[in-house]
Short mmCIF file of C-alpha atoms in Angstrom, two decimals:
data_model
loop_
_atom_site.label_atom_id
_atom_site.label_comp_id
_atom_site.label_asym_id
_atom_site.label_seq_id
_atom_site.Cartn_x
_atom_site.Cartn_y
_atom_site.Cartn_z
CA MET A 224 61.23 31.33 57.97
CA ARG A 225 58.92 28.92 56.42
CA LEU A 226 55.53 30.17 57.19
CA PHE A 227 53.62 27.18 55.69
CA SER A 228 54.24 23.56 55.47
CA LEU A 229 53.30 21.32 52.60
CA LYS A 230 50.68 19.78 54.80
CA THR A 231 48.98 22.88 55.96
CA ILE A 232 48.68 24.26 52.37
CA THR A 233 47.23 20.65 51.24
CA LEU A 234 44.78 20.94 54.12
CA ALA A 235 43.83 24.50 53.19
CA VAL A 236 43.06 23.68 49.60
CA GLY A 237 41.21 20.48 50.56
CA ALA A 238 38.82 22.52 52.99
CA LEU A 239 38.18 25.17 50.01
CA CYS A 240 37.30 22.38 47.54
CA ALA A 241 35.04 20.90 49.96
CA THR A 242 33.51 24.12 50.58
CA GLY A 243 33.14 24.75 46.75
CA ALA A 244 31.62 21.18 46.60
CA SER A 245 29.12 21.99 49.23
CA PHE A 246 28.17 25.22 47.34
CA ALA A 247 27.74 23.28 44.28
CA GLN A 248 25.35 20.91 45.94
CA SER A 249 22.78 23.74 46.45
CA SER A 250 21.02 25.85 44.05
CA VAL A 251 18.50 28.79 43.86
CA THR A 252 16.64 29.80 40.69
CA LEU A 253 14.88 32.85 39.80
CA TYR A 254 12.33 32.19 37.00
CA GLY A 255 9.39 33.89 35.36
CA ILE A 256 6.83 34.12 32.56
CA ALA A 257 5.81 37.26 30.84
CA ASP A 258 2.78 36.76 28.86
CA LEU A 259 0.36 39.68 27.48
CA GLY A 260 -2.04 40.08 24.66
CA VAL A 261 -4.87 41.85 22.92
CA THR A 262 -8.36 40.38 23.53
CA PHE A 263 -11.58 40.81 21.82
CA VAL A 264 -14.79 39.23 23.10
CA ASP A 265 -18.16 39.71 21.23
CA GLY A 266 -21.78 38.71 22.63
CA ASN A 267 -24.65 40.88 22.90
CA ASP A 268 -22.03 43.52 24.09
CA SER A 269 -18.48 43.89 23.02
CA TRP A 270 -15.26 44.23 24.79
CA ASN A 271 -11.39 44.42 23.95
CA GLY A 272 -8.44 45.40 25.71
CA LEU A 273 -4.90 43.82 27.11
CA THR A 274 -5.03 40.77 29.08
CA SER A 275 -2.33 38.79 30.97
CA GLY A 276 -1.69 35.15 30.96
CA ASN A 277 -3.60 34.22 27.79
CA ASN A 278 -1.14 31.47 26.85
CA LEU A 279 0.82 30.73 30.03
CA THR A 280 0.06 32.37 33.37
CA SER A 281 2.45 35.44 33.97
CA ARG A 282 4.27 34.75 37.11
CA LEU A 283 7.48 35.31 39.10
CA GLY A 284 8.87 32.63 41.29
CA VAL A 285 12.03 31.31 43.08
CA ARG A 286 13.05 27.62 43.83
CA GLY A 287 15.98 25.85 45.23
CA THR A 288 17.23 22.46 46.37
CA GLU A 289 20.11 21.39 48.69
CA ASP A 290 21.91 18.04 48.59
CA LEU A 291 21.72 16.53 51.92
CA GLY A 292 23.76 13.38 51.12
CA GLY A 293 22.38 9.95 51.08
CA GLY A 294 20.20 10.80 48.25
CA LEU A 295 18.34 12.90 50.19
CA LYS A 296 17.31 16.52 49.05
CA ALA A 297 15.63 19.35 50.59
CA ASN A 298 13.54 21.65 48.34
CA PHE A 299 11.42 24.79 48.57
CA ARG A 300 9.20 26.98 45.85
CA LEU A 301 7.77 30.27 45.99
CA GLU A 302 5.70 31.63 42.90
CA GLY A 303 3.29 34.48 42.39
CA GLY A 304 0.92 35.54 39.80
CA ILE A 305 1.18 39.15 38.01
CA ASN A 306 -1.23 40.78 35.68
CA LEU A 307 1.32 42.30 33.48
CA ASP A 308 -1.47 44.65 31.76
CA VAL A 309 -1.91 46.58 35.14
CA GLY A 310 0.97 45.13 37.25
CA ASP A 311 -0.94 43.79 40.17
CA GLY A 312 -0.67 40.46 41.77
CA ALA A 313 -4.45 39.41 41.58
CA SER A 314 -3.63 36.49 39.27
CA GLY A 315 -3.45 32.69 39.74
CA TYR A 316 -5.84 32.10 42.60
CA ALA A 317 -9.80 32.32 44.02
CA GLY A 318 -10.65 35.31 45.45
CA ALA A 319 -8.27 37.62 43.96
CA THR A 320 -9.33 41.16 43.87
CA ALA A 321 -8.34 43.99 41.19
CA GLY A 322 -5.14 45.90 42.61
CA SER A 323 -4.24 42.94 45.01
CA GLY A 324 -0.26 43.23 45.87
CA PHE A 325 2.09 40.52 44.67
CA ALA A 326 1.71 37.59 46.76
CA PHE A 327 3.14 33.80 46.62
CA LYS A 328 -0.55 32.38 45.94
CA ARG A 329 0.50 30.14 43.33
CA ASN A 330 2.89 28.15 44.99
CA SER A 331 4.40 28.25 48.67
CA THR A 332 6.13 24.88 49.67
CA VAL A 333 9.05 23.57 51.49
CA GLY A 334 9.76 19.73 51.30
CA LEU A 335 12.05 16.54 51.22
CA GLN A 336 12.80 14.29 48.44
CA GLY A 337 14.72 10.73 48.26
CA GLY A 338 13.92 7.38 47.37
CA PHE A 339 11.07 7.18 49.14
CA GLY A 340 9.65 9.71 47.10
CA GLU A 341 8.65 13.20 48.04
CA VAL A 342 7.09 15.07 50.89
CA ARG A 343 5.84 18.81 50.44
CA MET A 344 4.10 21.07 52.85
CA GLY A 345 2.49 24.73 52.11
CA ARG A 346 -0.16 25.91 49.24
CA GLU A 347 0.02 24.27 45.76
CA LEU A 348 -2.21 22.84 43.09
CA THR A 349 -3.71 19.81 44.17
CA ALA A 350 -2.88 16.10 43.10
CA ALA A 351 -6.41 15.59 41.57
CA TYR A 352 -6.00 18.87 39.43
CA ASN A 353 -2.53 17.81 38.39
CA ALA A 354 -3.57 14.39 37.27
CA VAL A 355 -6.20 15.15 34.75
CA ALA A 356 -6.14 19.07 33.80
CA ARG A 357 -2.92 18.46 32.15
CA TYR A 358 -4.83 16.95 29.20
CA ASP A 359 -6.36 20.63 28.61
CA VAL A 360 -4.57 21.50 25.53
CA PHE A 361 -4.78 25.43 26.26
CA GLY A 362 -3.07 25.02 29.78
CA SER A 363 -5.95 26.10 31.83
CA VAL A 364 -5.65 29.87 30.77
CA GLY A 365 -7.15 31.92 27.90
CA LEU A 366 -10.38 31.94 26.12
CA GLY A 367 -9.85 28.18 24.66
CA ALA A 368 -9.22 26.76 28.55
CA SER A 369 -11.38 24.06 29.68
CA GLN A 370 -14.00 25.04 32.34
CA LEU A 371 -14.19 21.53 33.87
CA TRP A 372 -11.84 22.68 36.44
CA GLY A 373 -13.12 26.06 37.35
CA ASP A 374 -11.95 27.07 40.84
CA GLY A 375 -14.54 27.02 43.59
CA GLY A 376 -13.74 30.00 45.34
CA ILE A 377 -13.90 28.64 48.95
CA SER A 378 -11.94 31.20 50.76
CA ASP A 379 -14.50 32.61 53.39
CA ALA A 380 -14.10 32.05 57.03
CA THR A 381 -16.69 29.41 57.48
CA GLY A 382 -15.38 27.51 54.43
CA LEU A 383 -18.72 28.31 52.54
CA SER A 384 -19.44 30.44 49.37
CA THR A 385 -22.63 31.21 47.38
CA THR A 386 -20.83 30.73 44.19
CA ALA A 387 -19.18 27.40 45.02
CA ARG A 388 -19.53 24.48 42.58
CA THR A 389 -16.35 22.76 42.48
CA THR A 390 -13.53 22.39 44.67
CA ASN A 391 -10.16 24.73 44.34
CA GLN A 392 -7.39 24.07 42.20
CA ARG A 393 -5.08 25.22 44.94
CA VAL A 394 -5.12 24.55 48.35
CA SER A 395 -3.58 26.08 51.55
CA ASN A 396 -2.31 24.25 54.73
CA MET A 397 -1.74 21.42 52.62
CA VAL A 398 0.84 18.32 53.09
CA THR A 399 1.53 16.29 49.90
CA TYR A 400 3.40 12.96 49.15
CA LEU A 401 4.36 11.88 45.78
CA THR A 402 5.37 8.62 45.04
CA PRO A 403 8.45 7.52 42.95
CA ASN A 404 7.89 6.47 39.53
CA PHE A 405 7.09 2.55 39.31
CA ALA A 406 7.00 1.46 35.65
CA GLY A 407 5.45 4.54 34.48
CA PHE A 408 2.80 5.00 37.21
CA LYS A 409 3.01 7.90 39.72
CA ALA A 410 0.65 8.99 42.54
CA ALA A 411 0.35 11.92 44.90
CA VAL A 412 -1.99 12.47 47.80
CA ASN A 413 -3.00 15.82 49.64
CA TYR A 414 -4.22 16.48 53.06
CA GLY A 415 -5.40 20.22 53.59
CA PHE A 416 -5.86 21.21 57.34
CA GLY A 417 -9.01 23.28 57.64
CA GLU A 418 -7.85 25.24 60.44
CA VAL A 419 -11.07 26.40 61.63
CA ALA A 420 -11.53 26.96 65.36
CA GLY A 421 -13.95 24.49 67.19
CA ALA A 422 -14.53 22.72 63.80
CA ASN A 423 -11.64 20.80 62.67
CA SER A 424 -13.19 19.06 60.09
CA ASN A 425 -14.55 22.14 58.28
CA ARG A 426 -12.66 23.03 55.35
CA ARG A 427 -10.59 19.87 55.39
CA TYR A 428 -9.54 18.92 51.85
CA MET A 429 -8.54 15.36 50.56
CA SER A 430 -7.33 14.41 47.10
CA LEU A 431 -5.49 11.75 45.37
CA GLY A 432 -4.13 11.81 41.92
CA VAL A 433 -2.80 8.75 39.91
CA ASN A 434 -0.77 9.04 36.64
CA TYR A 435 0.45 6.74 34.08
CA ASP A 436 2.81 7.63 31.26
CA ASN A 437 4.28 5.06 28.94
CA GLY A 438 5.66 6.30 25.37
CA PRO A 439 2.65 7.54 23.56
CA ILE A 440 0.19 6.41 26.00
CA SER A 441 -0.73 8.80 29.02
CA ALA A 442 -3.69 8.52 31.66
CA GLY A 443 -4.63 10.23 34.75
CA LEU A 444 -7.34 9.68 37.58
CA GLY A 445 -8.30 12.52 40.07
CA LEU A 446 -10.24 11.82 43.45
CA GLU A 447 -10.91 14.84 45.94
CA ARG A 448 -13.29 16.05 48.95
CA LEU A 449 -13.66 19.16 50.36
CA SER A 450 -15.72 19.19 53.64
CA ARG A 451 -17.73 22.06 54.58
CA ASP A 452 -20.21 22.32 57.38
CA VAL A 453 -23.63 24.23 56.43
CA SER A 454 -24.76 24.38 60.21
CA THR A 455 -22.27 26.88 60.83
CA VAL A 456 -23.95 29.61 58.32
CA ALA A 457 -27.24 30.83 57.54
CA ALA A 458 -29.61 29.05 55.21
CA THR A 459 -28.94 31.02 52.16
CA ALA A 460 -25.50 29.50 51.95
CA GLN A 461 -25.17 27.39 48.87
CA GLY A 462 -23.90 23.78 49.71
CA GLY A 463 -22.28 21.50 52.22
CA ASP A 464 -19.29 18.89 51.09
CA ILE A 465 -17.95 18.97 47.70
CA SER A 466 -16.84 15.66 46.32
CA ALA A 467 -15.39 15.34 42.64
CA TRP A 468 -13.62 12.68 40.10
CA SER A 469 -11.91 13.27 36.97
CA LEU A 470 -10.35 11.10 34.16
CA GLY A 471 -8.18 11.87 31.30
CA GLY A 472 -5.95 10.52 28.88
CA SER A 473 -3.83 10.73 25.71
CA TYR A 474 -2.36 9.08 22.87
CA ASP A 475 0.63 10.63 20.72
CA PHE A 476 0.35 9.44 17.10
CA GLY A 477 3.51 11.69 16.23
CA VAL A 478 1.73 13.57 13.55
CA ALA A 479 -0.95 14.56 16.10
CA LYS A 480 -1.75 14.13 19.89
CA LEU A 481 -5.40 13.03 20.88
CA LEU A 482 -6.67 13.93 24.06
CA ALA A 483 -9.89 13.42 26.22
CA GLY A 484 -11.03 14.54 30.06
CA TYR A 485 -14.09 14.23 31.96
CA ARG A 486 -14.94 15.67 35.44
CA GLN A 487 -18.19 15.58 37.66
CA SER A 488 -18.22 17.53 40.99
CA LYS A 489 -21.05 17.21 43.65
CA VAL A 490 -22.36 19.58 46.27
CA ASP A 491 -24.16 18.05 49.00
CA ASP A 492 -26.91 19.78 50.87
CA PHE A 493 -27.07 22.32 48.10
CA GLY A 494 -29.12 25.65 49.16
CA ALA A 495 -28.57 24.26 52.98
CA VAL A 496 -31.55 22.00 52.28
CA LEU A 497 -30.60 18.61 53.47
CA GLY A 498 -30.60 15.81 50.77
CA ALA A 499 -30.53 18.26 47.82
CA GLU A 500 -27.20 18.42 45.71
CA ASN A 501 -25.53 20.22 42.79
CA LYS A 502 -23.78 18.68 40.21
CA ARG A 503 -21.40 20.22 37.54
CA LYS A 504 -20.13 17.75 35.06
CA GLY A 505 -18.69 17.76 31.38
CA TYR A 506 -16.25 16.44 29.11
CA MET A 507 -13.48 17.63 26.71
CA LEU A 508 -11.97 16.26 23.23
CA ALA A 509 -9.04 17.84 22.01
CA VAL A 510 -6.07 17.70 19.46
CA THR A 511 -2.57 18.84 18.80
CA ALA A 512 -0.47 18.64 15.64
CA PRO A 513 2.99 20.08 15.11
CA VAL A 514 3.51 22.33 12.26
CA GLY A 515 7.13 22.50 10.83
CA GLY A 516 9.62 22.51 13.38
CA SER A 517 8.27 25.91 15.38
CA GLY A 518 4.40 25.59 15.40
CA LEU A 519 1.62 24.07 17.21
CA VAL A 520 -1.89 23.77 16.33
CA ARG A 521 -4.57 23.05 19.28
CA ALA A 522 -8.10 22.54 18.98
CA ALA A 523 -10.74 21.63 21.66
CA TYR A 524 -14.44 20.86 22.40
CA ASN A 525 -16.09 21.24 25.78
CA ARG A 526 -19.30 20.16 27.04
CA TYR A 527 -20.47 21.51 30.33
CA GLU A 528 -23.61 20.73 32.38
CA ASP A 529 -24.92 22.20 35.45
CA GLU A 530 -27.62 20.69 37.42
CA GLN A 531 -29.03 22.71 40.57
CA THR A 532 -31.89 21.88 43.00
CA ALA A 533 -32.87 25.71 42.91
CA ALA A 534 -32.59 26.39 39.43
CA ALA A 535 -33.13 25.37 35.87
CA ASP A 536 -30.26 22.94 34.45
CA ALA A 537 -27.86 24.48 32.36
CA LYS A 538 -25.57 23.25 29.30
CA ALA A 539 -23.22 24.80 26.88
CA ASP A 540 -20.79 23.91 24.21
CA HIS A 541 -17.41 25.39 24.06
CA PHE A 542 -15.25 25.34 20.84
CA ALA A 543 -11.71 26.57 20.53
CA ILE A 544 -8.71 26.64 18.18
CA GLY A 545 -5.28 28.16 18.38
CA TYR A 546 -1.81 28.22 17.21
CA VAL A 547 1.48 28.69 18.94
CA HIS A 548 4.76 29.67 16.90
CA SER A 549 8.08 29.63 18.67
CA LEU A 550 10.49 32.03 17.91
CA SER A 551 12.95 30.56 20.34
CA LYS A 552 13.16 28.30 23.30
CA ARG A 553 11.72 31.06 25.42
CA THR A 554 9.79 33.20 23.01
CA SER A 555 6.42 32.38 21.26
CA LEU A 556 3.64 34.14 19.35
CA TYR A 557 0.07 32.80 20.00
CA GLY A 558 -3.42 33.26 18.57
CA THR A 559 -6.72 31.69 19.90
CA TYR A 560 -10.24 31.82 18.75
CA ALA A 561 -13.10 30.61 21.01
CA TYR A 562 -16.63 30.28 20.78
CA ILE A 563 -19.49 29.13 23.54
CA LYS A 564 -23.29 28.79 23.31
CA ASN A 565 -25.40 27.94 26.16
CA LYS A 566 -28.45 26.00 25.70
CA ASN A 567 -31.95 27.53 26.05
CA ASN A 568 -30.62 31.30 26.04
CA GLY A 569 -28.94 30.40 29.41
CA THR A 570 -25.94 32.69 30.52
CA ARG A 571 -24.43 30.46 33.15
CA PHE A 572 -21.03 29.71 31.02
CA SER A 573 -18.81 32.15 29.34
CA ILE A 574 -15.40 32.07 27.70
CA ASN A 575 -14.01 35.15 29.73
CA GLY A 576 -14.92 34.56 33.10
CA SER A 577 -17.90 37.32 32.72
CA THR A 578 -21.57 36.98 31.43
CA ASN A 579 -21.32 40.51 30.14
CA GLY A 580 -22.78 40.51 26.75
CA LEU A 581 -24.42 37.03 27.16
CA ASP A 582 -28.07 38.05 26.82
CA ASN A 583 -28.40 35.64 24.05
CA GLY A 584 -26.60 32.85 25.59
CA LYS A 585 -23.53 33.12 23.03
CA GLN A 586 -20.11 34.47 23.01
CA GLN A 587 -17.12 34.50 20.82
CA GLY A 588 -13.71 35.88 21.37
CA LEU A 589 -10.14 35.98 19.96
CA GLN A 590 -6.49 36.69 21.63
CA VAL A 591 -3.21 37.46 20.01
CA GLY A 592 -0.11 37.80 22.11
CA VAL A 593 3.58 36.94 22.79
CA THR A 594 4.81 34.69 25.68
CA HIS A 595 8.60 35.07 27.17
CA SER A 596 9.99 32.67 29.71
CA PHE A 597 12.97 33.43 31.77
#
């Protein structure tokens, strides 16, 4: 007895192949970075110990895409920071406290992309940050990282913080649009919902980032504004709306790459005094140079200036030099030395995020460690 006809077998094989093709059009990837090193910091006091994320931020993430046909794709990304030295998740976001559990605070988005560009929703780095912070040769981490893009820490219920000087690097409740590449030009815009009951404009965030990349030339421009309503809090709250702009660029000569950046942020109604303002500004000059086929030397100079209505102005010079040696495509060794000097014996700026040991306004530090990507 003939159980299956040739036509039936052909249809079954075709269906199986179609199913396989469907699976091939979707992908989910688990990835991460493990970075840990020894840090020595010396000022009036000294500190040493293990620190995570000195060369690249330690993280764990999962991302995926699905081909929907017609050039349209769906995507998602979930990523959280990890402190390898203690095993907690207090890494990569403003307001993190020691002992916090793992959370997707670095990135949590879903989106669609096609010929029109890409639309994403969720929490991620802002367009303004991505446009210019990429010229920091130390990758915004470790003792050598530029503090021009220091996180503002706007995380309280009213959208105000007594320590806020800048906008946040990452923003929640955000819609992002990224354009296609037009002859080297790309742009991205963000709109972050404030989600404050009865005050929809409070904590509202808007950002624009524009990049140009063509051969050895690269440039970036960032514009952003965070709305904060000082009338909703006590008079001790420090500041209302925060606006910032940044500009950066690089040129690759082959034997070395020169990079530069500038950023200025302004807090209106600083100290809840109408008309008063606080400004933080600074610039960065940097260089990288490949050594052999597996090494990279990087060096940077940063100048920081802080102008406050109710406090003395502060200035600091920040120097850093480092070396990264690749053992493979996934594993590298690194070392970084950094030195910071506050002007007029100030203590507002430090290289490790703490003013401990800055009684004389100076601080230096050294980091050595290993980075492994997977």
